[in-house]
Every structure is written in structure tokens, then in C-alpha cells.
């Protein structure tokens, strides 16, 4: 770090010129590249529904799911005359597209189920050829353009849902940035007590955002990523850039007050806060990398984005920001009232009299009751999470202004039964009379299952391949639809059979996430424990951190259930509850909460350990550490909550839940956990906080991290 400081002090303008050139390339190249991200990626390639879909697709040359639904509403009787002609005209226009394999209407095999109960609406089910998700969305756009002359036609279906979700996310990202940046500057002004210092976190955040866009866009050229990764990239970029800027600038001001501006202050800052930033970035990256164990491209993309953002944020904070500080020198405190500047330059004088010092001592005078009360409150808040139910991305995540949502709602409310979401069975059987007889009997048995509303006769889909469709009383992702999938799969089939469809995909998604979740938990928890052991040399502190992180996650999920699942604050947050949370929320929030909580733990524990290594007892070290970091961590959490919480304005419910949930998690961790639970538990454990078996103590002495430049002293409570 000293060598890096010396280099940056000699060549600050060169570093800044490179950073500006990098930003220009990132803006010009990275922005367009992110438009190639996909809105799909929620499926496990090894799932049964994928096997069923691919089997029928290969045999018939058409995707068995009607990817596009064209709702025709001429306002007149669609069974004859002009109304029927309107439906047939829309079907003919759609069928002429190069990627359409088949269209199904009420007049070519679809039957009366494709006509509304009042007879004034009908829909065309569109089956596409075997093409990629991006090509399917392109086909939907072309079909929409070709139907522009027919104002009574609206497009919906899974492909259009994906396309509209992607478009809305792009719009929401721009709005979230416009909302977040001014608020971040205002809060930064309060935190840094100066205009120049307050501008730096936002500038660094912008650099990290566009750098992340470039990295994600380039990675997407080699391996397809989900567009949802952009939301995490923006929120996490702003959050980490702010966190690291706070840490570096605050420490630089301390060192500058001691030694004046220049290489000595920069070197001391990088040797201390710089090492914490590097350590934190690696820890956050490792925690979010736990998402890469999931086969779903959506979660994998979030993991990739998290790793890239954390490493880019660290590089900017350790290279670009110090170069800027070298050039600014004492001007870092410019455009600040004298009273604010004086408080910044003499922060050390408040070490034993400041708010956080007094608060921590007050907490540590009654550690048992405070620890118990805090834990009980967090557990009570977490209790609603035990009643959590799940959903996934479908038309219900869209706002009511989206055409795919309107089509879905119309099919649910105005049609006798929804035939747009069949449970399709791919059956490997020969095309013989004997096979047909067995499959006819099998279809009859399926028709008697609880929840089955109708079954199509066995039909040859291709060489040695048959198809049967089963329609249910319940549609979509409802529990009844899922139960019907289970009933179908439990019914013995005369030939090898795979079951697919929307409900089947959701059932398989839940099973896949459940199978891979333990590995992700192991990776994330192990990362937290190893990281904090490497920093503290203790096995007690990392275990406590994992438990506190679980309390944070549990209480956050409890609040999300209370709000989104139970349908509260719909007007304030502008959403319509579907009575469930997105299936991936606990996983995403778990990775984010553990990564960011460990981030804040690094900031706090590094200062506590620094004081402890210098000779302070545990209580004094906690009080000094909390005083030095309390304001910084709280401000960082507030700024991060603004950055990621801006996604609460998103029109997509999944993104709204992620924004609100992550903001809640960081605020709970930085306030309740850090202000009450950490000092109370530190006081209760005393010197046992620093305990580790002798082999691990020796390991830490060789490879351990320390922000302090004072050799650590041996803990009183020694363990064998």
C-alpha cells in the first residue's frame, strides 16, 4: 500500500486521465452492450419441464407453449360476420411471420374456450419455432408492428411479458438514478460537511456504475446474462462506492490532520482504511459469488454482477480516489462552513465524549437485558416470514398499464377457461394402435384427477412422440395449479413421460432452488466466517456475526411478508399484491445482507481491533471503535439505502421487493445490530470475543489481516 501511495502521489494526473478515458469507453461501449441482456433465465436446464418442452419442440418444430397470445376485441360477436373476420385477419397476419410455427384460433381447433363468455372477444395462441429468448422477443416486436393497423388487438403471453419487463426495467433504472443521485449528494453533504468532499462519492459511484456496465456487457458477449443484473449493479455500485469513499475520505482527513496533506497522509490512509476496503471488497465479492452455484441464469447473473461491482469499486476507491485526494490536498475541506470543517479536522477529540462512545458505554452497562430485548424484538419482527408463500415472474409482476398484464387479466376474468397455459405431456411412444389405446386410457385417467378441467386426446407430435394437454381449474402459479402438476406426475404413465408448462416450470424452479440452496448458504456463511477470522483472529466473533446476519435477514423477510405478501402500503409503494413474494427474494437478500453486513462488520471490527491491539480492554475498544465508525457506518447505510431503495419506485414488483428489502437489511444492520447487539454481546463475552484454538491463532499470525499497524496482544481467555 505504501508503494501504491507513492506511485499515486507522483502521477495523480496520469491516473485521473486514465480514469476519464476508461469512463468514456465504458459509456460508449458498455451502455449499448447492456441492451443485449436477456429478460429470461429463471429455469434450470436440467428440470423436467425443460426436457418436456425440448422433446416436443424437437419432434414438432414448434415450442409447445403458446409464447404469444393475441387478444382480439372487436366489440361484436366473434363467432360470425365482421368479428370472426377480424380474428381470422389477425391470425393470418401473425402466421406470416418467419418465426411463427403455428397459430391456434377458435375456428381451427381451439374451440369455444378461446372465446369470451360474452362472445365479443377471442384470442389467437401463437406457437413459435425453436428460437432463442431474444429472437422470440424480436418476433413479438415484429408481430406487434404488423398488427398496428388493428387497434382492437393486444399482445400478451410469456414472450411479451419478458419483453415488457425488460423495457420497463430500462426505464426504471433511469428514474432510479435521477432520484438517487441528488439525495445521495444532500446526505453526503451532511456527512462530509463540505461540498467538495460530498461530490466525490457520487462521482466515484458514477465511475463504478459505468465500469460495471462495461464489464457486464463484455461478459454477456461470452455468456448470456439476465437484465435483472443491471439493477443490482447500479444499486451495489453506488452503495459500495459510497461506503469505500466514506472510509477512505474519513481516514484521510484524520491522517491529514496529523501529518498534513501529501504522500504520508495518503500512505497511512491506504495502509489502514485501504486494506479494509480491499478486504471488504473481496469479502462482498465472495459472498455474492455464492449465487453462482444456482443454474438459473437470473441468479447466476446477479452473482457475476456482484463480483464485478465489488472488485471495480475497490479498484476505483484504491486508485482513482487517492489520486484525486492527492490533487485536492487540503481543498478536500473546501466549500465547507468553518464550524463543519473544524469538527471534521478534530474528530479525534470526540473519541471519549461523542454520541456513539456514550451510547456504547450505556449499552455495555446493561448488556444482558439489552441483548435479550434486541434479539427478541428482531425475532418477533421475523415471525411473519414463517408464513411466506412464493410466486415467480409472470404477467402479475407488470403494472396494469402493460398490455401483457391486461391480456392476462382479461383471460382470467372474461373467458370460461384459460387455455393459454396448458400442462403439456411429452410422451415417448411408438405410433401404433396399441400405443394409442394405452394413451387414450391414460388420458381418461388424467381427466379424473382432482383439479383437472379438461384433457386433450393423445396426438402425435412427431416421430415416436405423443402429446397430451391437461387443463386445470386453477391457472397460473396458484397452489391448485401446482397441485395438479404433482398429481399428473404421480399418475403412472404407460410410456416415459415428462410434464411441462407454466405451473410445472414453477414447481421445478422451487425444487431446483431448494436443492442448490444449502450449497449457497454454505458458501456465503463460510465466506463470512473465514473473512472475519482472517481479520480478527477470533472464532467467536465470526460465529456471532453469522447469527446476527441471520437475525437481520429474518427480520427483513418478516417485514417484506408484512408489506408485500399481506398487501400493505399498496398505495404508498404503488403495487398490487399477489399474496406472495418472488421465489428468489430470500436467496438474493441473503447474499446481499451477508455481504453488506460483513462489509460493515469489517469497518467496525477493524477499528475495535485496532484499539484492542493498542492496549485498550474490550469495552474501551468497542466504545472507541463505535465512536470512530458509528457515524460513518450509519451514513454509509443511509446512503446505500437511498441508492438501492430507489428501486422501490420500480414498476416491476420483483425489483421493488429487492430495493425495499435490501434497504431495510442495511438499515437494520447498521443501526439496531451495530448500535445495540454488537456492543452488548461484546461486553457479555469480554475477552472471550478474541478466543481461538492455538492452531488457528498460529495460522492467523501468519496470514491474518490487520488494519492496525500495532502488533496484536494475546487475549486473556486462551483456548487450547
Short mmCIF file of C-alpha atoms in Angstrom, two decimals, residues 180-650:
data_model
loop_
_atom_site.label_atom_id
_atom_site.label_comp_id
_atom_site.label_asym_id
_atom_site.label_seq_id
_atom_site.Cartn_x
_atom_site.Cartn_y
_atom_site.Cartn_z
CA UNK A 180 -30.91 8.65 -6.07
CA UNK A 181 -28.06 10.96 -7.10
CA UNK A 182 -29.49 14.26 -5.73
CA UNK A 183 -30.46 12.58 -2.45
CA UNK A 184 -27.04 10.97 -2.16
CA UNK A 185 -25.36 14.35 -2.64
CA UNK A 186 -27.51 16.01 0.03
CA UNK A 187 -26.84 13.26 2.58
CA UNK A 188 -23.15 13.23 1.63
CA UNK A 189 -23.08 16.98 2.28
CA UNK A 190 -24.37 16.35 5.79
CA UNK A 191 -21.91 13.51 6.35
CA UNK A 192 -18.77 15.18 4.94
CA UNK A 193 -19.67 18.72 5.97
CA UNK A 194 -18.31 20.13 2.72
CA UNK A 195 -19.37 20.42 -0.92
CA UNK A 196 -16.12 19.14 -2.46
CA UNK A 197 -15.95 16.06 -0.25
CA UNK A 198 -19.67 15.42 -0.74
CA UNK A 199 -19.31 15.33 -4.53
CA UNK A 200 -16.66 12.61 -4.52
CA UNK A 201 -18.87 9.60 -3.55
CA UNK A 202 -21.34 10.35 -6.36
CA UNK A 203 -18.52 10.82 -8.88
CA UNK A 204 -16.89 7.57 -7.80
CA UNK A 205 -20.30 5.88 -7.90
CA UNK A 206 -20.88 7.00 -11.49
CA UNK A 207 -17.46 5.66 -12.49
CA UNK A 208 -18.17 2.30 -10.83
CA UNK A 209 -21.63 2.07 -12.44
CA UNK A 210 -20.39 2.57 -15.99
CA UNK A 211 -17.34 0.40 -15.35
CA UNK A 212 -19.69 -2.35 -14.18
CA UNK A 213 -21.89 -1.90 -17.26
CA UNK A 214 -18.83 -2.38 -19.45
CA UNK A 215 -17.72 -5.49 -17.55
CA UNK A 216 -21.23 -7.00 -17.57
CA UNK A 217 -21.73 -6.19 -21.25
CA UNK A 218 -18.43 -7.79 -22.22
CA UNK A 219 -19.14 -10.86 -20.09
CA UNK A 220 -22.57 -11.13 -21.73
CA UNK A 221 -20.90 -11.46 -25.13
CA UNK A 222 -19.34 -14.71 -23.92
CA UNK A 223 -22.12 -15.97 -21.64
CA UNK A 224 -25.68 -14.66 -21.62
CA UNK A 225 -26.65 -12.69 -18.51
CA UNK A 226 -30.00 -11.50 -17.20
CA UNK A 227 -31.12 -7.89 -17.48
CA UNK A 228 -32.03 -8.01 -13.79
CA UNK A 229 -28.30 -7.91 -13.04
CA UNK A 230 -28.31 -4.23 -14.02
CA UNK A 231 -30.49 -3.34 -11.06
CA UNK A 232 -28.10 -4.98 -8.65
CA UNK A 233 -25.13 -3.45 -10.47
CA UNK A 234 -26.43 0.10 -10.13
CA UNK A 235 -27.53 -0.20 -6.51
CA UNK A 236 -24.44 -2.07 -5.40
CA UNK A 237 -22.11 0.21 -7.39
CA UNK A 238 -23.49 3.31 -5.72
CA UNK A 239 -23.58 1.65 -2.33
CA UNK A 240 -20.04 0.28 -2.32
CA UNK A 241 -18.58 3.39 -3.96
CA UNK A 242 -20.17 5.45 -1.21
CA UNK A 243 -19.07 3.06 1.55
CA UNK A 244 -15.48 2.98 0.36
CA UNK A 245 -15.37 6.73 -0.31
CA UNK A 246 -16.63 7.39 3.21
CA UNK A 247 -13.98 5.14 4.69
CA UNK A 248 -11.08 6.49 2.61
CA UNK A 249 -12.01 10.18 2.88
CA UNK A 250 -12.73 10.00 6.62
CA UNK A 251 -9.42 8.29 7.30
CA UNK A 252 -7.55 10.68 5.02
CA UNK A 253 -8.94 13.64 6.93
CA UNK A 254 -7.73 12.07 10.17
CA UNK A 255 -4.26 11.44 8.78
CA UNK A 256 -4.10 14.86 7.14
CA UNK A 257 -4.94 16.49 10.48
CA UNK A 258 -1.93 14.67 11.98
CA UNK A 259 0.68 14.98 9.23
CA UNK A 260 -0.71 17.46 6.72
CA UNK A 261 -1.57 16.70 3.07
CA UNK A 262 0.77 14.67 0.93
CA UNK A 263 2.18 11.23 0.42
CA UNK A 264 2.45 10.47 4.15
CA UNK A 265 -1.28 11.01 4.73
CA UNK A 266 -2.20 9.03 1.60
CA UNK A 267 0.15 6.19 2.55
CA UNK A 268 -1.24 5.99 6.09
CA UNK A 269 -4.79 6.02 4.68
CA UNK A 270 -4.11 3.19 2.26
CA UNK A 271 -2.22 1.13 4.86
CA UNK A 272 -5.22 1.30 7.17
CA UNK A 273 -8.56 2.14 5.52
CA UNK A 274 -7.24 1.00 2.13
CA UNK A 275 -6.61 -2.50 3.44
CA UNK A 276 -10.12 -2.55 4.93
CA UNK A 277 -11.58 -1.56 1.56
CA UNK A 278 -9.65 -4.28 -0.25
CA UNK A 279 -10.59 -6.86 2.36
CA UNK A 280 -14.23 -5.78 2.32
CA UNK A 281 -14.44 -5.92 -1.48
CA UNK A 282 -13.05 -9.44 -1.61
CA UNK A 283 -15.50 -10.47 1.13
CA UNK A 284 -18.53 -8.95 -0.61
CA UNK A 285 -17.47 -10.47 -3.93
CA UNK A 286 -17.05 -13.90 -2.35
CA UNK A 287 -20.45 -13.70 -0.63
CA UNK A 288 -22.27 -12.70 -3.83
CA UNK A 289 -20.33 -15.33 -5.77
CA UNK A 290 -22.40 -17.81 -3.74
CA UNK A 291 -25.26 -17.00 -6.13
CA UNK A 292 -23.26 -18.54 -8.96
CA UNK A 293 -23.94 -22.05 -7.63
CA UNK A 294 -27.51 -21.78 -8.95
CA UNK A 295 -28.14 -23.00 -12.51
CA UNK A 296 -30.78 -20.30 -13.08
CA UNK A 297 -29.21 -17.63 -15.28
CA UNK A 298 -31.07 -14.94 -13.32
CA UNK A 299 -29.28 -15.76 -10.06
CA UNK A 300 -26.00 -16.61 -11.75
CA UNK A 301 -26.07 -13.17 -13.39
CA UNK A 302 -26.64 -11.49 -10.04
CA UNK A 303 -23.59 -13.29 -8.69
CA UNK A 304 -21.44 -12.28 -11.67
CA UNK A 305 -22.58 -8.67 -11.38
CA UNK A 306 -21.89 -8.63 -7.63
CA UNK A 307 -18.35 -9.92 -8.06
CA UNK A 308 -17.57 -7.43 -10.82
CA UNK A 309 -19.04 -4.46 -8.96
CA UNK A 310 -17.21 -5.22 -5.72
CA UNK A 311 -13.83 -5.54 -7.43
CA UNK A 312 -14.32 -2.48 -9.64
CA UNK A 313 -15.49 -0.42 -6.64
CA UNK A 314 -12.35 -1.42 -4.72
CA UNK A 315 -10.11 -0.53 -7.67
CA UNK A 316 -11.71 2.90 -8.02
CA UNK A 317 -11.51 3.54 -4.27
CA UNK A 318 -7.86 2.46 -4.01
CA UNK A 319 -6.51 4.03 -7.21
CA UNK A 320 -8.69 6.84 -8.56
CA UNK A 321 -9.97 8.33 -5.29
CA UNK A 322 -6.49 8.61 -3.66
CA UNK A 323 -5.19 10.31 -6.82
CA UNK A 324 -8.00 12.85 -6.53
CA UNK A 325 -7.20 13.36 -2.85
CA UNK A 326 -3.53 13.97 -3.70
CA UNK A 327 -4.53 16.75 -6.07
CA UNK A 328 -7.07 18.25 -3.70
CA UNK A 329 -4.91 18.19 -0.58
CA UNK A 330 -6.49 20.49 1.99
CA UNK A 331 -9.03 21.57 -0.62
CA UNK A 332 -10.93 18.40 0.26
CA UNK A 333 -12.42 20.58 3.02
CA UNK A 334 -13.25 23.44 0.65
CA UNK A 335 -16.70 24.97 0.35
CA UNK A 336 -17.49 23.98 3.92
CA UNK A 337 -18.58 26.26 6.79
CA UNK A 338 -15.79 26.79 9.31
CA UNK A 339 -17.73 25.05 12.07
CA UNK A 340 -18.19 21.94 9.91
CA UNK A 341 -14.52 21.97 8.86
CA UNK A 342 -13.37 22.30 12.45
CA UNK A 343 -15.46 19.30 13.52
CA UNK A 344 -14.06 17.20 10.66
CA UNK A 345 -10.46 18.10 11.40
CA UNK A 346 -10.75 17.48 15.14
CA UNK A 347 -12.87 14.34 15.18
CA UNK A 348 -10.28 12.57 17.35
CA UNK A 349 -11.04 14.96 20.19
CA UNK A 350 -14.54 13.44 20.48
CA UNK A 351 -13.29 9.87 20.87
CA UNK A 352 -14.27 9.68 24.53
CA UNK A 353 -17.14 12.13 24.53
CA UNK A 354 -19.01 11.63 21.27
CA UNK A 355 -22.54 10.26 20.85
CA UNK A 356 -21.50 6.77 19.78
CA UNK A 357 -18.97 6.47 22.61
CA UNK A 358 -21.63 7.40 25.16
CA UNK A 359 -24.22 5.13 23.55
CA UNK A 360 -21.93 2.09 23.53
CA UNK A 361 -20.99 2.60 27.17
CA UNK A 362 -24.66 2.95 28.10
CA UNK A 363 -25.42 -0.31 26.26
CA UNK A 364 -22.47 -2.14 27.84
CA UNK A 365 -23.57 -1.18 31.37
CA UNK A 366 -26.64 -3.45 30.91
CA UNK A 367 -25.53 -5.86 28.19
CA UNK A 368 -27.71 -8.84 29.14
CA UNK A 369 -31.13 -7.15 29.11
CA UNK A 370 -30.32 -5.09 26.02
CA UNK A 371 -29.01 -8.09 24.05
CA UNK A 372 -32.03 -10.17 25.05
CA UNK A 373 -34.56 -7.41 24.29
CA UNK A 374 -32.97 -6.61 20.91
CA UNK A 375 -32.88 -10.27 19.86
CA UNK A 376 -36.49 -10.83 20.97
CA UNK A 377 -37.72 -7.80 19.01
CA UNK A 378 -35.89 -8.96 15.87
CA UNK A 379 -37.29 -12.48 16.26
CA UNK A 380 -40.84 -11.13 16.68
CA UNK A 381 -40.43 -9.00 13.56
CA UNK A 382 -39.16 -12.10 11.72
CA UNK A 383 -42.15 -14.29 12.68
CA UNK A 384 -44.28 -13.43 9.60
CA UNK A 385 -41.51 -14.96 7.46
CA UNK A 386 -42.61 -18.41 8.67
CA UNK A 387 -45.83 -17.89 6.69
CA UNK A 388 -44.09 -16.85 3.50
CA UNK A 389 -45.52 -18.01 0.18
CA UNK A 390 -43.85 -17.69 -3.18
CA UNK A 391 -44.53 -16.74 -6.75
CA UNK A 392 -42.37 -16.13 -9.80
CA UNK A 393 -42.15 -13.81 -12.77
CA UNK A 394 -45.33 -13.79 -14.83
CA UNK A 395 -47.75 -11.12 -16.05
CA UNK A 396 -48.73 -10.26 -12.47
CA UNK A 397 -45.36 -8.55 -11.86
CA UNK A 398 -46.20 -5.97 -14.53
CA UNK A 399 -48.15 -2.76 -13.93
CA UNK A 400 -51.76 -2.71 -15.10
CA UNK A 401 -50.76 -0.34 -17.92
CA UNK A 402 -48.71 -3.11 -19.60
CA UNK A 403 -50.54 -4.90 -22.41
CA UNK A 404 -49.32 -8.35 -21.32
CA UNK A 405 -50.86 -7.74 -17.88
CA UNK A 406 -54.11 -6.56 -19.46
CA UNK A 407 -54.30 -9.66 -21.68
CA UNK A 408 -53.61 -11.95 -18.72
CA UNK A 409 -56.27 -10.28 -16.58
CA UNK A 410 -58.80 -10.47 -19.42
CA UNK A 411 -58.20 -14.18 -19.96
CA UNK A 412 -58.67 -14.79 -16.23
CA UNK A 413 -61.80 -12.68 -15.83
CA UNK A 414 -63.68 -12.86 -19.14
CA UNK A 415 -63.07 -16.35 -20.55
CA UNK A 416 -64.71 -19.60 -19.42
CA UNK A 417 -61.33 -21.28 -19.02
CA UNK A 418 -57.75 -20.25 -19.70
CA UNK A 419 -56.31 -22.50 -22.42
CA UNK A 420 -53.20 -20.31 -22.85
CA UNK A 421 -51.27 -22.18 -20.14
CA UNK A 422 -51.60 -25.94 -20.74
CA UNK A 423 -49.83 -28.63 -18.77
CA UNK A 424 -48.32 -30.46 -21.72
CA UNK A 425 -47.07 -34.05 -21.54
CA UNK A 426 -44.25 -35.21 -23.82
CA UNK A 427 -44.58 -38.97 -24.20
CA UNK A 428 -42.03 -41.22 -25.88
CA UNK A 429 -44.14 -43.94 -27.53
CA UNK A 430 -44.43 -45.58 -30.96
CA UNK A 431 -47.14 -44.54 -33.36
CA UNK A 432 -49.14 -47.76 -33.18
CA UNK A 433 -52.81 -48.60 -32.48
CA UNK A 434 -51.76 -50.36 -29.27
CA UNK A 435 -49.89 -47.28 -28.03
CA UNK A 436 -52.84 -45.03 -28.92
CA UNK A 437 -55.21 -47.28 -26.95
CA UNK A 438 -52.97 -47.22 -23.88
CA UNK A 439 -52.51 -43.44 -24.12
CA UNK A 440 -56.27 -42.91 -24.55
CA UNK A 441 -56.87 -44.82 -21.33
CA UNK A 442 -54.09 -42.81 -19.65
CA UNK A 443 -55.66 -39.54 -20.81
CA UNK A 444 -59.01 -40.62 -19.38
CA UNK A 445 -57.33 -41.33 -16.04
CA UNK A 446 -55.72 -37.87 -16.11
CA UNK A 447 -59.14 -36.33 -16.70
CA UNK A 448 -60.37 -37.79 -13.40
CA UNK A 449 -57.57 -36.15 -11.35
CA UNK A 450 -58.56 -33.57 -8.71
CA UNK A 451 -58.30 -30.10 -10.22
CA UNK A 452 -58.34 -31.27 -13.86
CA UNK A 453 -60.81 -29.31 -16.01
CA UNK A 454 -60.09 -30.94 -19.34
CA UNK A 455 -57.74 -33.27 -21.21
CA UNK A 456 -56.99 -33.36 -24.93
CA UNK A 457 -56.89 -36.71 -26.74
CA UNK A 458 -53.41 -38.15 -27.38
CA UNK A 459 -51.93 -36.59 -30.52
CA UNK A 460 -48.82 -37.49 -32.48
CA UNK A 461 -46.35 -34.62 -32.17
CA UNK A 462 -43.53 -36.20 -34.17
CA UNK A 463 -41.62 -39.42 -34.66
CA UNK A 464 -42.26 -41.67 -31.64
CA UNK A 465 -43.57 -38.66 -29.72
CA UNK A 466 -47.09 -38.00 -28.43
CA UNK A 467 -48.62 -35.01 -26.71
CA UNK A 468 -51.45 -34.72 -24.19
CA UNK A 469 -52.57 -31.40 -22.69
CA UNK A 470 -54.19 -31.22 -19.26
CA UNK A 471 -56.06 -28.05 -18.27
CA UNK A 472 -56.78 -27.22 -14.66
CA UNK A 473 -59.48 -25.45 -12.70
CA UNK A 474 -56.73 -23.21 -11.36
CA UNK A 475 -54.26 -21.48 -13.65
CA UNK A 476 -51.04 -19.52 -13.44
CA UNK A 477 -48.76 -20.19 -10.48
CA UNK A 478 -51.53 -20.87 -7.97
CA UNK A 479 -51.24 -23.65 -5.45
CA UNK A 480 -54.06 -25.51 -7.18
CA UNK A 481 -52.15 -25.41 -10.48
CA UNK A 482 -49.02 -26.71 -8.74
CA UNK A 483 -51.00 -29.48 -7.03
CA UNK A 484 -52.34 -30.61 -10.40
CA UNK A 485 -48.78 -30.89 -11.74
CA UNK A 486 -47.91 -33.11 -8.78
CA UNK A 487 -50.99 -35.26 -9.40
CA UNK A 488 -50.10 -35.69 -13.07
CA UNK A 489 -46.52 -36.66 -12.26
CA UNK A 490 -47.69 -39.13 -9.62
CA UNK A 491 -50.05 -40.88 -12.04
CA UNK A 492 -48.32 -43.94 -13.57
CA UNK A 493 -47.80 -43.49 -17.31
CA UNK A 494 -47.61 -46.37 -19.80
CA UNK A 495 -44.58 -44.83 -21.52
CA UNK A 496 -41.72 -42.46 -20.49
CA UNK A 497 -43.38 -39.10 -19.86
CA UNK A 498 -42.22 -35.60 -18.96
CA UNK A 499 -44.61 -32.88 -17.79
CA UNK A 500 -44.12 -29.23 -18.77
CA UNK A 501 -45.98 -25.95 -18.73
CA UNK A 502 -46.03 -22.78 -16.65
CA UNK A 503 -47.05 -24.38 -13.35
CA UNK A 504 -44.61 -27.25 -13.94
CA UNK A 505 -41.80 -24.77 -14.53
CA UNK A 506 -42.56 -23.11 -11.18
CA UNK A 507 -42.66 -26.45 -9.36
CA UNK A 508 -39.30 -27.37 -10.90
CA UNK A 509 -37.85 -23.97 -10.12
CA UNK A 510 -38.73 -24.35 -6.44
CA UNK A 511 -37.22 -27.83 -6.35
CA UNK A 512 -34.02 -26.65 -8.07
CA UNK A 513 -33.54 -23.70 -5.72
CA UNK A 514 -34.16 -25.92 -2.71
CA UNK A 515 -31.55 -28.42 -3.95
CA UNK A 516 -28.88 -25.77 -4.53
CA UNK A 517 -29.71 -23.50 -1.59
CA UNK A 518 -27.63 -25.44 1.01
CA UNK A 519 -24.52 -25.02 -1.13
CA UNK A 520 -25.12 -21.29 -1.48
CA UNK A 521 -25.71 -20.95 2.28
CA UNK A 522 -22.53 -22.91 2.97
CA UNK A 523 -20.53 -20.74 0.58
CA UNK A 524 -21.87 -17.44 1.95
CA UNK A 525 -21.64 -18.40 5.64
CA UNK A 526 -18.17 -19.88 5.16
CA UNK A 527 -17.05 -16.69 3.44
CA UNK A 528 -18.29 -14.59 6.35
CA UNK A 529 -16.63 -16.78 8.97
CA UNK A 530 -13.31 -17.09 7.14
CA UNK A 531 -13.19 -13.37 6.34
CA UNK A 532 -13.86 -12.22 9.88
CA UNK A 533 -11.48 -14.79 11.34
CA UNK A 534 -8.79 -13.61 8.97
CA UNK A 535 -9.35 -10.06 10.19
CA UNK A 536 -9.84 -10.65 13.93
CA UNK A 537 -8.08 -13.94 14.69
CA UNK A 538 -11.21 -14.98 16.62
CA UNK A 539 -13.65 -17.81 16.01
CA UNK A 540 -16.24 -16.29 18.37
CA UNK A 541 -16.73 -13.01 16.53
CA UNK A 542 -17.39 -14.63 13.11
CA UNK A 543 -19.97 -17.05 14.57
CA UNK A 544 -21.72 -14.17 16.32
CA UNK A 545 -21.67 -12.23 13.05
CA UNK A 546 -23.39 -15.09 11.19
CA UNK A 547 -26.09 -15.30 13.88
CA UNK A 548 -26.64 -11.54 13.75
CA UNK A 549 -26.79 -11.64 9.95
CA UNK A 550 -29.49 -14.31 10.19
CA UNK A 551 -31.46 -12.08 12.56
CA UNK A 552 -31.13 -9.22 10.07
CA UNK A 553 -32.27 -11.42 7.17
CA UNK A 554 -35.15 -12.93 9.15
CA UNK A 555 -36.49 -9.57 10.29
CA UNK A 556 -36.18 -8.17 6.76
CA UNK A 557 -38.14 -11.07 5.28
CA UNK A 558 -40.74 -10.68 8.04
CA UNK A 559 -41.27 -7.04 7.08
CA UNK A 560 -41.44 -7.90 3.37
CA UNK A 561 -44.12 -10.52 4.08
CA UNK A 562 -45.99 -7.98 6.22
CA UNK A 563 -45.88 -5.43 3.38
CA UNK A 564 -45.91 -7.20 0.02
CA UNK A 565 -47.47 -10.58 0.76
CA UNK A 566 -50.16 -9.21 3.07
CA UNK A 567 -50.86 -6.28 0.73
CA UNK A 568 -50.00 -3.34 2.96
CA UNK A 569 -48.77 0.07 1.73
CA UNK A 570 -50.04 -0.68 -1.79
CA UNK A 571 -50.90 2.97 -2.34
CA UNK A 572 -47.62 4.32 -0.95
CA UNK A 573 -45.44 1.83 -2.84
CA UNK A 574 -47.69 1.73 -5.92
CA UNK A 575 -48.09 -2.02 -6.39
CA UNK A 576 -50.79 -4.69 -6.40
CA UNK A 577 -50.14 -7.56 -4.01
CA UNK A 578 -50.32 -11.08 -5.42
CA UNK A 579 -50.25 -12.58 -1.92
CA UNK A 580 -46.69 -13.87 -2.25
CA UNK A 581 -43.05 -12.87 -2.58
CA UNK A 582 -40.84 -13.71 -5.51
CA UNK A 583 -39.24 -17.10 -5.01
CA UNK A 584 -35.71 -15.74 -5.34
CA UNK A 585 -36.04 -12.96 -2.74
CA UNK A 586 -34.71 -14.92 0.29
CA UNK A 587 -31.69 -16.03 -1.75
CA UNK A 588 -30.90 -12.59 -3.16
CA UNK A 589 -31.48 -10.83 0.14
CA UNK A 590 -29.45 -13.46 1.97
CA UNK A 591 -26.43 -12.91 -0.28
CA UNK A 592 -26.79 -9.12 -0.18
CA UNK A 593 -27.41 -8.99 3.59
CA UNK A 594 -24.48 -11.25 4.42
CA UNK A 595 -22.15 -9.45 2.05
CA UNK A 596 -23.05 -5.94 3.19
CA UNK A 597 -23.30 -6.86 6.87
CA UNK A 598 -19.81 -8.32 6.67
CA UNK A 599 -18.77 -5.12 4.90
CA UNK A 600 -19.96 -3.03 7.85
CA UNK A 601 -18.55 -5.55 10.32
CA UNK A 602 -15.12 -5.11 8.71
CA UNK A 603 -15.34 -1.34 9.18
CA UNK A 604 -16.35 -1.63 12.83
CA UNK A 605 -14.27 -4.61 13.95
CA UNK A 606 -11.13 -3.30 12.26
CA UNK A 607 -11.31 -0.18 14.45
CA UNK A 608 -12.21 -2.18 17.55
CA UNK A 609 -9.27 -4.49 16.94
CA UNK A 610 -7.00 -1.52 16.27
CA UNK A 611 -7.86 -0.09 19.69
CA UNK A 612 -7.63 -3.51 21.35
CA UNK A 613 -4.22 -4.21 19.80
CA UNK A 614 -3.06 -0.82 21.10
CA UNK A 615 -3.82 -1.89 24.68
CA UNK A 616 -7.46 -0.97 25.35
CA UNK A 617 -9.63 -3.52 27.12
CA UNK A 618 -12.60 -4.96 25.24
CA UNK A 619 -15.19 -2.44 26.46
CA UNK A 620 -12.99 0.57 25.78
CA UNK A 621 -12.02 -0.84 22.39
CA UNK A 622 -15.69 -1.29 21.47
CA UNK A 623 -16.56 2.25 22.59
CA UNK A 624 -13.66 3.79 20.66
CA UNK A 625 -14.33 1.63 17.59
CA UNK A 626 -18.01 2.51 17.58
CA UNK A 627 -17.26 6.21 18.01
CA UNK A 628 -14.83 6.15 15.09
CA UNK A 629 -17.15 4.23 12.77
CA UNK A 630 -20.68 4.74 14.09
CA UNK A 631 -21.31 7.88 12.11
CA UNK A 632 -19.55 6.51 9.03
CA UNK A 633 -21.37 3.16 9.04
CA UNK A 634 -24.74 4.76 9.72
CA UNK A 635 -24.18 7.31 6.96
CA UNK A 636 -22.97 4.58 4.60
CA UNK A 637 -26.06 2.52 5.33
CA UNK A 638 -28.33 5.52 4.82
CA UNK A 639 -26.66 6.37 1.52
CA UNK A 640 -26.76 2.74 0.41
CA UNK A 641 -30.45 2.55 1.39
CA UNK A 642 -31.11 5.59 -0.81
CA UNK A 643 -29.14 4.08 -3.70
CA UNK A 644 -30.78 0.66 -3.61
CA UNK A 645 -34.06 1.83 -2.10
CA UNK A 646 -34.66 3.99 -5.17
CA UNK A 647 -35.73 0.76 -6.86
CA UNK A 648 -38.84 0.87 -4.67
CA UNK A 649 -40.11 3.18 -7.41
CA UNK A 650 -39.82 0.36 -9.98
#
